[in-house]
Coordinates of C-alpha atoms in Angstrom, one line a residue:
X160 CA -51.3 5.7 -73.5
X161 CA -47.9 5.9 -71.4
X162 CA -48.1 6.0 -67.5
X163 CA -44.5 7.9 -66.1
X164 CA -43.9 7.6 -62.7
X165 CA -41.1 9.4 -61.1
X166 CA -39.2 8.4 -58.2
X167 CA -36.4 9.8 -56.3
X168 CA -35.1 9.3 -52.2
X169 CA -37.5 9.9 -49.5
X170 CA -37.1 13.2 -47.9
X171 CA -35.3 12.6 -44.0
X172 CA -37.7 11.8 -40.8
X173 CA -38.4 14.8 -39.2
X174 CA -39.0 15.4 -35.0
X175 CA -35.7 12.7 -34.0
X176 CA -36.2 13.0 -30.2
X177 CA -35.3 10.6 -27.0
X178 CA -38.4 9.7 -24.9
X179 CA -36.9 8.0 -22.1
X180 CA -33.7 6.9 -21.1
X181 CA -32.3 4.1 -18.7
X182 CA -29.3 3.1 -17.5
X183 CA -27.7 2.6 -20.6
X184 CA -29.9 3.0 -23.4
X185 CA -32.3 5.3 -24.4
X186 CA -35.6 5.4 -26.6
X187 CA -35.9 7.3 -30.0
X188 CA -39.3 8.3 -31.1
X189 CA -39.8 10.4 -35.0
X190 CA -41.8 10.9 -37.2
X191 CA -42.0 9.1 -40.9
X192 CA -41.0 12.0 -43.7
X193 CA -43.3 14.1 -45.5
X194 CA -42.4 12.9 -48.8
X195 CA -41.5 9.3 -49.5
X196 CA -39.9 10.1 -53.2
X197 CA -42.8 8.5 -55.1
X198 CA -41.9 4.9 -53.2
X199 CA -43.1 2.9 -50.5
X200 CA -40.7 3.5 -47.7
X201 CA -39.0 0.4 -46.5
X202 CA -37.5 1.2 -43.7
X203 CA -34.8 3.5 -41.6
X204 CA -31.4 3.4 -40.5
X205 CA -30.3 4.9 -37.4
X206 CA -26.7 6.4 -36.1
X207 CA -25.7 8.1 -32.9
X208 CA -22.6 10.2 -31.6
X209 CA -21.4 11.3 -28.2
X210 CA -21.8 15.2 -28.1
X211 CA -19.2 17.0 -29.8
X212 CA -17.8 14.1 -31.5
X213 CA -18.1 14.4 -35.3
X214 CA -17.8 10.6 -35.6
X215 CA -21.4 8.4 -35.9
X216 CA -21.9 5.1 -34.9
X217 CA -24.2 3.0 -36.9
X218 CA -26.7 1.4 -34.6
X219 CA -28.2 -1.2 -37.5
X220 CA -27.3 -2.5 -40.7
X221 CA -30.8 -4.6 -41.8
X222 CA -33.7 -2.2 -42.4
X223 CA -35.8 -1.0 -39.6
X224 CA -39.5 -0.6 -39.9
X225 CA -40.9 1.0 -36.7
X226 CA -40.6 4.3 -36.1
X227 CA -39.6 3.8 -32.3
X228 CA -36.2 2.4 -31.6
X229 CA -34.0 1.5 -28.4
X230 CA -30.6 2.4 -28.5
X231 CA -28.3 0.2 -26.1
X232 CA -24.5 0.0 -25.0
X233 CA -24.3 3.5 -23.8
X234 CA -21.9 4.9 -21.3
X235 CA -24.4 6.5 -18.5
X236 CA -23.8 9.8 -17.6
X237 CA -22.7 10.8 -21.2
X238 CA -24.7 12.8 -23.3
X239 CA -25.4 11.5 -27.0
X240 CA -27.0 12.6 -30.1
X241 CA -29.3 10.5 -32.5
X242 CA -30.1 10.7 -36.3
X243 CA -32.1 8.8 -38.7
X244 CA -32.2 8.0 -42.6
X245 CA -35.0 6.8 -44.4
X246 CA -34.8 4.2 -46.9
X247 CA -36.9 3.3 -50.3
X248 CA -36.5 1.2 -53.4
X249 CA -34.7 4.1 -54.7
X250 CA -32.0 4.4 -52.3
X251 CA -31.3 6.4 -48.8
X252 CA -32.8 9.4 -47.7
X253 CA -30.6 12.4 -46.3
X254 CA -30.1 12.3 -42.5
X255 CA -32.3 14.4 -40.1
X256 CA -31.8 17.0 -38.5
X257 CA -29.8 15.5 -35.2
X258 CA -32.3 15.0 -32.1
X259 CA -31.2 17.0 -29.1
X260 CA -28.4 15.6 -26.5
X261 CA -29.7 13.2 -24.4
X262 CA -27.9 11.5 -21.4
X263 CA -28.8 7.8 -20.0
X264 CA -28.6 7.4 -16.8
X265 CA -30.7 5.9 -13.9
X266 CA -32.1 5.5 -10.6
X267 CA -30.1 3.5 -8.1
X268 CA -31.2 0.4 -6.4
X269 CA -33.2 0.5 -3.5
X270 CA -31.7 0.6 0.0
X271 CA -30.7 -2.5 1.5
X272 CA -31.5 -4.1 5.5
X273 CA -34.1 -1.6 6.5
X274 CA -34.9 -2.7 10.0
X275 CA -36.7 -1.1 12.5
X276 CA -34.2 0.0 15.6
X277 CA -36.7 1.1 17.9
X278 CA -40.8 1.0 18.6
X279 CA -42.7 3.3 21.3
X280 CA -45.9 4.0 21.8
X281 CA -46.0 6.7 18.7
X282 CA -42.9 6.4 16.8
X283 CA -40.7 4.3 14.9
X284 CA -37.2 4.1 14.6
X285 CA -36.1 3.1 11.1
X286 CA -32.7 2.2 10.1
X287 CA -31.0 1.4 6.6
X288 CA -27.8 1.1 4.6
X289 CA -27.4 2.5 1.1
X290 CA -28.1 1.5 -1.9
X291 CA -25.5 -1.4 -3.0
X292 CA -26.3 0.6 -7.1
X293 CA -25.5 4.1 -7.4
X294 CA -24.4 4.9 -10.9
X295 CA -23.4 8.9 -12.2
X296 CA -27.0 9.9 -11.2
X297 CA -25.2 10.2 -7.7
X298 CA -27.6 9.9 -4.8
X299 CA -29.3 12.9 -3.4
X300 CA -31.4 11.3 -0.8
X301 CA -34.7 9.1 0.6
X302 CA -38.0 9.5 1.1
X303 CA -39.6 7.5 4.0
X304 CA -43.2 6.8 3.4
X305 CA -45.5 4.8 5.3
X306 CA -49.3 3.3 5.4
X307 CA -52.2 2.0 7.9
X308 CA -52.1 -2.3 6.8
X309 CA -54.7 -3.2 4.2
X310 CA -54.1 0.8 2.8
X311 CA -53.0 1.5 -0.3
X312 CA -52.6 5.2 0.0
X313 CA -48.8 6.0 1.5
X314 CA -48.1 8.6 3.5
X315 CA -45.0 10.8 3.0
X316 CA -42.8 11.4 6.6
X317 CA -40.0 13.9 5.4
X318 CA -40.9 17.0 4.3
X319 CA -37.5 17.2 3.2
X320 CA -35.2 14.6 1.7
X321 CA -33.4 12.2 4.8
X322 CA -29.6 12.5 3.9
X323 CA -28.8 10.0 6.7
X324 CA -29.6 6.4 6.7
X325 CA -32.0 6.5 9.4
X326 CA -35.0 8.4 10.4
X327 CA -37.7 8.8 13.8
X328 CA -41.7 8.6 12.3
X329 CA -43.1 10.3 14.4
X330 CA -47.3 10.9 15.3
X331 CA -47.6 7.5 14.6
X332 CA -51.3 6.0 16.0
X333 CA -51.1 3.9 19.2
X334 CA -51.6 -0.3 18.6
X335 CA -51.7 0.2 14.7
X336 CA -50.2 -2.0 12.4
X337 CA -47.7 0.5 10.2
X338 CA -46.1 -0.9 6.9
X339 CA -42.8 1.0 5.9
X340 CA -41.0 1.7 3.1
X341 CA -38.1 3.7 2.4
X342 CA -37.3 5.3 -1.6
X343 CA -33.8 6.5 -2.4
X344 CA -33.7 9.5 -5.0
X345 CA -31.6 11.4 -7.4
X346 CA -31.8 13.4 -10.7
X347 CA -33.0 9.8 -12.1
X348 CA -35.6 9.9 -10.1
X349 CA -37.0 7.3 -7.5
X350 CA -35.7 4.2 -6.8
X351 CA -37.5 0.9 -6.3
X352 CA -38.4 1.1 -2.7
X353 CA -37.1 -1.1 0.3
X354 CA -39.4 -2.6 2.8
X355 CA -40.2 -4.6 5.3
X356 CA -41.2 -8.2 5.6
X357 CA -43.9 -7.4 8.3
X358 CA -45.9 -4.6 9.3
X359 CA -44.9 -3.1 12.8
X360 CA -47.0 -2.5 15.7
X361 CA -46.8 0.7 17.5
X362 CA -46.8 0.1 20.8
X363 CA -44.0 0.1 23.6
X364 CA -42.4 -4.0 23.6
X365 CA -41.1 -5.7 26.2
X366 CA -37.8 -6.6 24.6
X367 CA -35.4 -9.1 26.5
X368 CA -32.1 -7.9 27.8
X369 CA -29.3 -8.8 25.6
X370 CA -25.4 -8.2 25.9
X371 CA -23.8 -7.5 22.6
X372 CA -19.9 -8.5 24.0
X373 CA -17.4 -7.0 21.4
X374 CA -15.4 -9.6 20.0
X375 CA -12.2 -8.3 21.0
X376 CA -13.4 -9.0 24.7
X377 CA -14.6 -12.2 23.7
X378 CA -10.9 -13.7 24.5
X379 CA -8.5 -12.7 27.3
X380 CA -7.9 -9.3 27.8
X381 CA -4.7 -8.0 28.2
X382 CA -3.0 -4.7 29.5
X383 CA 0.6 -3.0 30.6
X384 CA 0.6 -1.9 34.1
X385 CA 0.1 1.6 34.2
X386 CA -2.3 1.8 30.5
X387 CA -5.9 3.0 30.7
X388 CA -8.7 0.8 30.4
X389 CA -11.9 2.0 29.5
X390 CA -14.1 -0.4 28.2
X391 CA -17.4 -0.1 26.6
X392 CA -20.5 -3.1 26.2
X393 CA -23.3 -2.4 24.7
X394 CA -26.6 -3.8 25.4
X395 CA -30.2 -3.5 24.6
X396 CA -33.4 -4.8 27.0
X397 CA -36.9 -2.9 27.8
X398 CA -37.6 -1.5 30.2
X399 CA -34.2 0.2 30.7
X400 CA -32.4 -3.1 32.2
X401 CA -30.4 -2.7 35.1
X402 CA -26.7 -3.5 35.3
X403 CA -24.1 -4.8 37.5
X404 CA -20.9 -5.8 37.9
X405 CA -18.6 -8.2 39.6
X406 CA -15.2 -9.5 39.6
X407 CA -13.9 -12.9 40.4
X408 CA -17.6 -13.3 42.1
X409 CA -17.8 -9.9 43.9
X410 CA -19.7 -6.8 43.5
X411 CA -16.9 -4.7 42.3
X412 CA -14.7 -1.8 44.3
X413 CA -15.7 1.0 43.5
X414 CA -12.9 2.7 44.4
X415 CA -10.8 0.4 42.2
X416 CA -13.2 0.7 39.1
X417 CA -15.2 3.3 37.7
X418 CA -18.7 2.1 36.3
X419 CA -20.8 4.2 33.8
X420 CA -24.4 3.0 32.8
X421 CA -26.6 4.4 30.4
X422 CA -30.0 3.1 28.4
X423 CA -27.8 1.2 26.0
X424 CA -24.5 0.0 27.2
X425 CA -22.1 0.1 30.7
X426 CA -18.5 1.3 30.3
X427 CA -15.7 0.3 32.9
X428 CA -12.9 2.7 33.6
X429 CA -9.5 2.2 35.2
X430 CA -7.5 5.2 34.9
X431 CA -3.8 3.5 35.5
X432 CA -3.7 -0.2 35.5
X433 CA -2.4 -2.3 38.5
X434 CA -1.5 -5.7 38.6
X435 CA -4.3 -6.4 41.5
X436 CA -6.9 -5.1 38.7
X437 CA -6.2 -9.1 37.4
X438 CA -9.1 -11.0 37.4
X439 CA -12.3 -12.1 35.7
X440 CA -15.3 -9.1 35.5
X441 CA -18.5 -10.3 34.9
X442 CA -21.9 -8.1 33.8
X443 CA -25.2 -8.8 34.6
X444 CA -28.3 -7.4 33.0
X445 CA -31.5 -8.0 34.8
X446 CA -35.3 -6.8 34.0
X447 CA -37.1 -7.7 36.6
X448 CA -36.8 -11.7 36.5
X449 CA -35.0 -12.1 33.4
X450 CA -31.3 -11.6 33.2
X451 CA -28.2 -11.8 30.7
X452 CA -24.6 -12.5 31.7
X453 CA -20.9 -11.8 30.0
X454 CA -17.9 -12.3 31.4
X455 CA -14.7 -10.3 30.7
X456 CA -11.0 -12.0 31.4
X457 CA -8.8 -8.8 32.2
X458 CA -5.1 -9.6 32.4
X459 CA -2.6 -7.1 33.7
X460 CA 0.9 -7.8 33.0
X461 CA 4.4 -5.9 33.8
X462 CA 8.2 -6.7 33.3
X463 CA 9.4 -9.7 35.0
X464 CA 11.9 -10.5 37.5
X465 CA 15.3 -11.7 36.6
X466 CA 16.1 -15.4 36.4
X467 CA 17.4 -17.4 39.1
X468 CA 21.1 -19.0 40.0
X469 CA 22.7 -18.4 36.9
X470 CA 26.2 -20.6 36.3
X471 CA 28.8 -22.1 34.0
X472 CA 28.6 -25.8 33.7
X473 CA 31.0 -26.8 31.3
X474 CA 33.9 -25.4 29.5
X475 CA 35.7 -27.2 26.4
X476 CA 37.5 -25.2 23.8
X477 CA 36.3 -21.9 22.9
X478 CA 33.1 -23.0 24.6
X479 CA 31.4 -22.5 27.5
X480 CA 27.9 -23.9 28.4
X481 CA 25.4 -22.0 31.3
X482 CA 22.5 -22.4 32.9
X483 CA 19.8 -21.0 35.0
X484 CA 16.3 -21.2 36.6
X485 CA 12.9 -19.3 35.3
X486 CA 12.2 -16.0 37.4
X487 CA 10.0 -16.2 40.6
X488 CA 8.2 -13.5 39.4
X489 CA 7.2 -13.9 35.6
X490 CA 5.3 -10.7 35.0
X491 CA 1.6 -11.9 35.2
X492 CA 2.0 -13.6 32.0
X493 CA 4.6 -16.2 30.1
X494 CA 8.2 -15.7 29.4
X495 CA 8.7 -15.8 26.1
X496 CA 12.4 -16.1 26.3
X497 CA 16.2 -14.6 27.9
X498 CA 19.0 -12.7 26.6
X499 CA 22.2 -13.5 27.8
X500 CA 25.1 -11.4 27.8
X501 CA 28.9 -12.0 27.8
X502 CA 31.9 -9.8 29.1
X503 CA 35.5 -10.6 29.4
X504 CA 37.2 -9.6 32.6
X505 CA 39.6 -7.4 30.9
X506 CA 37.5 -5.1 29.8
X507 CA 34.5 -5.7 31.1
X508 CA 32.5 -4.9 28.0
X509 CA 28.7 -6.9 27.3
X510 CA 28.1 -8.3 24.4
X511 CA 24.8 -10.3 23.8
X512 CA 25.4 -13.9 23.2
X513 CA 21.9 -14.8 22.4
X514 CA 18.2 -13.1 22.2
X515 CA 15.1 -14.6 22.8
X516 CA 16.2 -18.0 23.6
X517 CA 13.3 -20.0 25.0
X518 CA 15.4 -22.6 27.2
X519 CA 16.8 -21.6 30.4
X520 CA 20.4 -22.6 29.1
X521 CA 22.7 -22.0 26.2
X522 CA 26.2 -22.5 24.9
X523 CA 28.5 -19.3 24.4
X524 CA 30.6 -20.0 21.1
X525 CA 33.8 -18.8 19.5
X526 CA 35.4 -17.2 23.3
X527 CA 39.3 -15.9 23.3
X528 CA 41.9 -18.2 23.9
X529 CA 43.3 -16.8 27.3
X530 CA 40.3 -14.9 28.3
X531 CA 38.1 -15.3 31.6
X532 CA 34.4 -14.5 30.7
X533 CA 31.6 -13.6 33.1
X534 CA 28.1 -13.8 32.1
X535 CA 24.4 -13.0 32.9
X536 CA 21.0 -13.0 31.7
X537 CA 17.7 -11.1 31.2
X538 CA 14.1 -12.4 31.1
X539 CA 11.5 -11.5 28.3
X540 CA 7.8 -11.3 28.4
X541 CA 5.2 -9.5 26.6
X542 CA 6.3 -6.5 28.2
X543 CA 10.0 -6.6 27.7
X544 CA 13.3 -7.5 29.6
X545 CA 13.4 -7.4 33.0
X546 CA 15.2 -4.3 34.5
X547 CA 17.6 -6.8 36.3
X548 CA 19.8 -9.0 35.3
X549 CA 20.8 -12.5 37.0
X550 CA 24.6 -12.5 37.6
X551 CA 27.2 -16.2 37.2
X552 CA 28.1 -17.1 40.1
X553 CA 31.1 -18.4 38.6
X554 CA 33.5 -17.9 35.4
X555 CA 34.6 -18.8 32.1
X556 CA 38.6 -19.7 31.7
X557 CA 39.3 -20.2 28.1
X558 CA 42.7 -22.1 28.6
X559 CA 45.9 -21.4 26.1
X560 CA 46.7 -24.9 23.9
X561 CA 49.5 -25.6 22.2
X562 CA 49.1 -24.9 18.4
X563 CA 50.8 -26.2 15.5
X564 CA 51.0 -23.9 12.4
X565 CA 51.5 -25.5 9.4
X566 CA 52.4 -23.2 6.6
X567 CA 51.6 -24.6 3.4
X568 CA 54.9 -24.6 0.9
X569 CA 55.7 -21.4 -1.4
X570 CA 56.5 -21.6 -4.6
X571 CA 57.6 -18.0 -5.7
X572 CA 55.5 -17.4 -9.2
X573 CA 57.8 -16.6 -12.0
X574 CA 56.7 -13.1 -13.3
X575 CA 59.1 -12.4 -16.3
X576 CA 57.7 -10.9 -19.1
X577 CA 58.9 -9.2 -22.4
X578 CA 58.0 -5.6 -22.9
X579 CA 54.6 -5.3 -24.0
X580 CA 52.6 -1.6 -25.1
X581 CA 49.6 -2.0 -23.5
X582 CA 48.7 1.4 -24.9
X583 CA 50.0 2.6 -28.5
X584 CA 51.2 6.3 -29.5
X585 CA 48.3 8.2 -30.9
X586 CA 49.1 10.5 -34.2
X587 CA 48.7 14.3 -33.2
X588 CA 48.5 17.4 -34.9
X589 CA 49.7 20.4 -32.7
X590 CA 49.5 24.9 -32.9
X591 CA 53.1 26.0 -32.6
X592 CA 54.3 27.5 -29.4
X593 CA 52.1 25.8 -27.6
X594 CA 53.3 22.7 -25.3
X595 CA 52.3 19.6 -25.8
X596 CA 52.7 15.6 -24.8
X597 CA 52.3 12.3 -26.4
X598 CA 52.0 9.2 -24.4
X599 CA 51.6 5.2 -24.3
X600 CA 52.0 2.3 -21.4
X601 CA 54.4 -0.8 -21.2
X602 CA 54.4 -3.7 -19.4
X603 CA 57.4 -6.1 -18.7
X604 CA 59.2 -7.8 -16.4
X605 CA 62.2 -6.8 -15.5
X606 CA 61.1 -3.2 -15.4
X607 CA 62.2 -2.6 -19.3
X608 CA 64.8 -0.2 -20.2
X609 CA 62.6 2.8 -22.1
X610 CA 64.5 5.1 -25.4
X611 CA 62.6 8.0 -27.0
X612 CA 63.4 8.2 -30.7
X613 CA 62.4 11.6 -33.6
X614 CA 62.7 9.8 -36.9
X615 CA 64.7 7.2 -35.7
X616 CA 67.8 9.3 -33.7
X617 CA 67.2 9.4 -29.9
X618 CA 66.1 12.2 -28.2
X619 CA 69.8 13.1 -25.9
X620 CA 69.4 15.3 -23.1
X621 CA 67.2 18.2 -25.0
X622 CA 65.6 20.2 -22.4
X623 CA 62.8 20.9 -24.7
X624 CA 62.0 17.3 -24.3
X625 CA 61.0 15.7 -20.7
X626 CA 60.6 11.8 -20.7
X627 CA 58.8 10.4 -17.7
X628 CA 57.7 7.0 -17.0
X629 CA 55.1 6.6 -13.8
X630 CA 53.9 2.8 -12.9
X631 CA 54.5 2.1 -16.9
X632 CA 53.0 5.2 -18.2
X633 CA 55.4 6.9 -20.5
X634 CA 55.1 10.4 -21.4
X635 CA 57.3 12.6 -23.9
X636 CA 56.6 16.5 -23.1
X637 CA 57.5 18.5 -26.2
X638 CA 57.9 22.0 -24.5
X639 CA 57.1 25.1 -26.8
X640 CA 57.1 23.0 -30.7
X641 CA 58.1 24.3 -33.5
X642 CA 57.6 23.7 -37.3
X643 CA 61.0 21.9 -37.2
X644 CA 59.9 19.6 -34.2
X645 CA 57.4 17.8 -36.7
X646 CA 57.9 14.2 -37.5
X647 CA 58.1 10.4 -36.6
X648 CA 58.6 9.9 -32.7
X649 CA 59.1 6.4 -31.4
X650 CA 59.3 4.3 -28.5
X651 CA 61.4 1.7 -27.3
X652 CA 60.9 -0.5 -24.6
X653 CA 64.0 -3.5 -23.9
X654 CA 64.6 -6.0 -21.2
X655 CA 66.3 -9.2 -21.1
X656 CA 63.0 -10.9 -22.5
X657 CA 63.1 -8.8 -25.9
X658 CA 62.3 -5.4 -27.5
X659 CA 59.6 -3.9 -28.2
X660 CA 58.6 -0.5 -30.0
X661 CA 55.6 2.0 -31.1
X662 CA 55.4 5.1 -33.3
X663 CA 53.1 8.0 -33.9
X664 CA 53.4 10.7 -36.3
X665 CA 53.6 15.0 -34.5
X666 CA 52.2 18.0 -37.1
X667 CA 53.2 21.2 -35.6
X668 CA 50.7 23.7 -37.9
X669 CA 51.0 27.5 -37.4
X670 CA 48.6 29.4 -35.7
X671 CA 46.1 31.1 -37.9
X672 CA 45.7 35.0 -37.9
X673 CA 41.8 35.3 -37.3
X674 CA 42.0 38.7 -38.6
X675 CA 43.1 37.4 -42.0
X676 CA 40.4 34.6 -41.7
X677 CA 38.0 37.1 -41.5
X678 CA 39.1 39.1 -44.5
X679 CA 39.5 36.3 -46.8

């Protein structure tokens, strides 16, 4: 008896479909095929595709047995399709029919430094930052849940999704412990959520007043006379702590400074800075015998004054040296340098000499032989110049010297040269009756004598020819040619040094009748 057997491909794996997704990967589920072609199946291979791409990917090359399979290295956010083959001892199956578009993409990360900002006797305060993880899911907002401690059961406190980060539980149960826990959410779905280290009592605290000084007022403080100040120092304390101020160890004018306090910070106002408003302002924060202090250096500066007894102390040369003495009144703050100016008595014109020179004395340079100079100077601070200069009390003479010129030796340079073209003639071909030039350059010294030649007899005094010769540029106008005018023309250029000559051939062609040209 003969046993035949007959064997052929599997038929493909039917129901292809993605039952999850993540980030960047995504799982594929099917089913085996009806039909396994009359051989044990051995295994699958699997390909994917972005949608609307016609090019697949293979996603393995060694023969996969389950029928589950997690596809990796995927772009989140774009969709992709998935197909499978099956695989016998016989050879591959046909593919399956393609599994429906699928995007990965996933929940972000859970939002970061949840703290609790405020505690009363039935709320809770909660603030956060968001999640450091978005991805394309975007983020569409957070749920805030909270539970009694030792519950497992968490209780939802937004109806609605909290697009801010930060939320107010409210109805919370007097001297409870409350743990919290805050869930960010998109079209992934939830996020892992964030919560605290503790649970939080609800009850009102006695929290210690606490000045949080900006760092910008940490250092001196400085201002133009005539700016606004208005500055604002947050603090925090419970009960509501109660602040005051002081400068330079006094409560503070007000009718000099405006003071504005609230639950959670003080602001001081000063509408038009004056120089008297210098000084160092200090805030206290008291609850009842507990207390916090910062202090505040406020600096108001203005232009300075001009410097003092300006003069000329030396004069050699084209030189003069000067001197002076800081201003008695430097502005509230350092002088960071003078400009000094120079005029001559003629035309009593100022020039700056020097900017921003930090001694108080400087050497003019490079004066007038002759002149009598006059000087003065400005002081600089942080503000600027002073409006008013300090005048010399005395002058600059820059007395005359006698001078010796020595005039180094000529030698007169020897420019002869023979005649030289430094541009040939250039064959032309030329419509009769209608005016024309050739041209070409020389060079040579002395100025070369220059001959115009038509197959070798010079051109006379023909006033159908015009020679001119501009700067070495030599030009033969041919008015009105004819026929007859065709041929060799040459030039010659002679001087003492030698000869020299060029030659270009002239066509004169008859004009063509276009009528003719058009008939032929």
């Amino acid at each position: 008896m003969i046993f035949v057997k007959i064997v052929d491909v599997p038929d493909p794996p039917e129901n292809v479909r993605c039952t999850s997704v993540g980030e960047d990967c995504g799982t594929i589920l099917w089913d085996a095929p009806i039909f396994d072609g009359g051989a044990p199946l051995k295994g699958y291979l699997m390909e994917r595709k972005k949608k609307g791409s016609s090019r697949w990917t293979k996603l393995n090359f060694d023969v996969y047995e389950p029928t589950t399979y997690e596809a990796k290295r995927m772009i989140e956010g774009v969709y992709y399709e998935m197909r499978v083959f099956a695989i016998n001892s016989i050879g591959l199956s046909q593919p399956s029919l393609t599994s429906k578009p699928f995007m990965p993409i996933a929940a972000t990360s859970e939002p970061i430094r949840l703290s609790v900002h405020d505690v009363t006797d039935s709320t809770c305060s909660l603030k956060w930052l968001a999640p450091e993880k978005i991805g394309a899911g975007g983020l569409d907002g957070y749920v805030i849940e909270y539970c009694k401690e030792g519950d497992t059961e968490w209780v939802v406190a937004n109806q609605e999704l909290c697009e801010r980060q930060g939320f107010v539980v409210r109805g919370l149960p007097v001297g409870e412990k409350i743990d919290f826990r805050v869930v960010a959410v998109n079209i992934a779905g939830r996020s892992p959520p964030a919560s605290l280290g503790q649970p939080v009592t609800i009850r009102e605290i006695m929290e210690y007043p606490k000045i949080r000084l900006p760092r910008d007022l940490r250092t001196r403080f400085i201002r133009k006379v005539g700016e606004k100040i208005n500055l604002t120092i947050p603090f925090q304390g419970k009960p509501r702590p109660v602040a005051t101020w002081f400068k330079d160890g006094q409560p503070i004018d007000p009718t000099m400074v405006s003071i504005r306090n609230s639950n959670v910070d003080s602001i001081l106002f000063i509408r038009s800075a004056e120089r008297e408003h210098t000084g160092k302002y200090e805030l206290v924060l008291k609850i009842e015998n507990m207390e916090d202090r910062a202090a505040i250096q406020i600096q108001i500066v203005d232009k300075p004054g001009p410097p003092q007894k300006l003069h000329v102390t030396e004069v050699w040369g084209f030189n003069a040296a000067t001197e002076w003495e800081p201003p008695k009144d430097n502005g509230n703050c350092e002088i960071t340098g003078y400009t000094i100016q120079k005029a001559d008595l003629k035309t009593k014109e100022w020039f700056t000499v020097y900017e921003h020179n930090r001694r108080p004395n400087c050497t003019a340079t490079d004066l007038i032989m002759g002149n009598e100079y006059m000087f003065r100077v400005y002081s600089v601070n942080l503000c600027g110049r002073s409006d008013d200069p300090c005048f010399c009390k005395n002058t600059a003479v820059i007395a005359k010297t006698e001078l010796e010129i020595k005039r180094a030796p000529y030698t007169k340079k020897d420019k002869s040269c023979a005649p030289m073209f430094t541009q040939p003639l250039v064959d032309r071909s030329v419509v009769a009756g209608y005016s024309t030039a050739i041209s070409c350059s020389v060079k040579g010294y002395p100025k070369p004598k220059i001959v115009w030649m038509k197959n070798k007899m010079i051109l006379g005094e023909n006033p159908k020819f015009l020679m001119r010769n501009y700067q070495g540029v030599l030009t033969l106008n041919i008015r009105k040619p004819g026929t007859f005018d065709s041929g060799k023309y040459s030039c010659i250029a002679v001087n003492d040094l030698g000869k020299e000559e060029v030659e270009c051939k002239l066509s004169v062609r008859l004009p063509t009748d276009p009528d003719k040209a058009k008939e032929e």
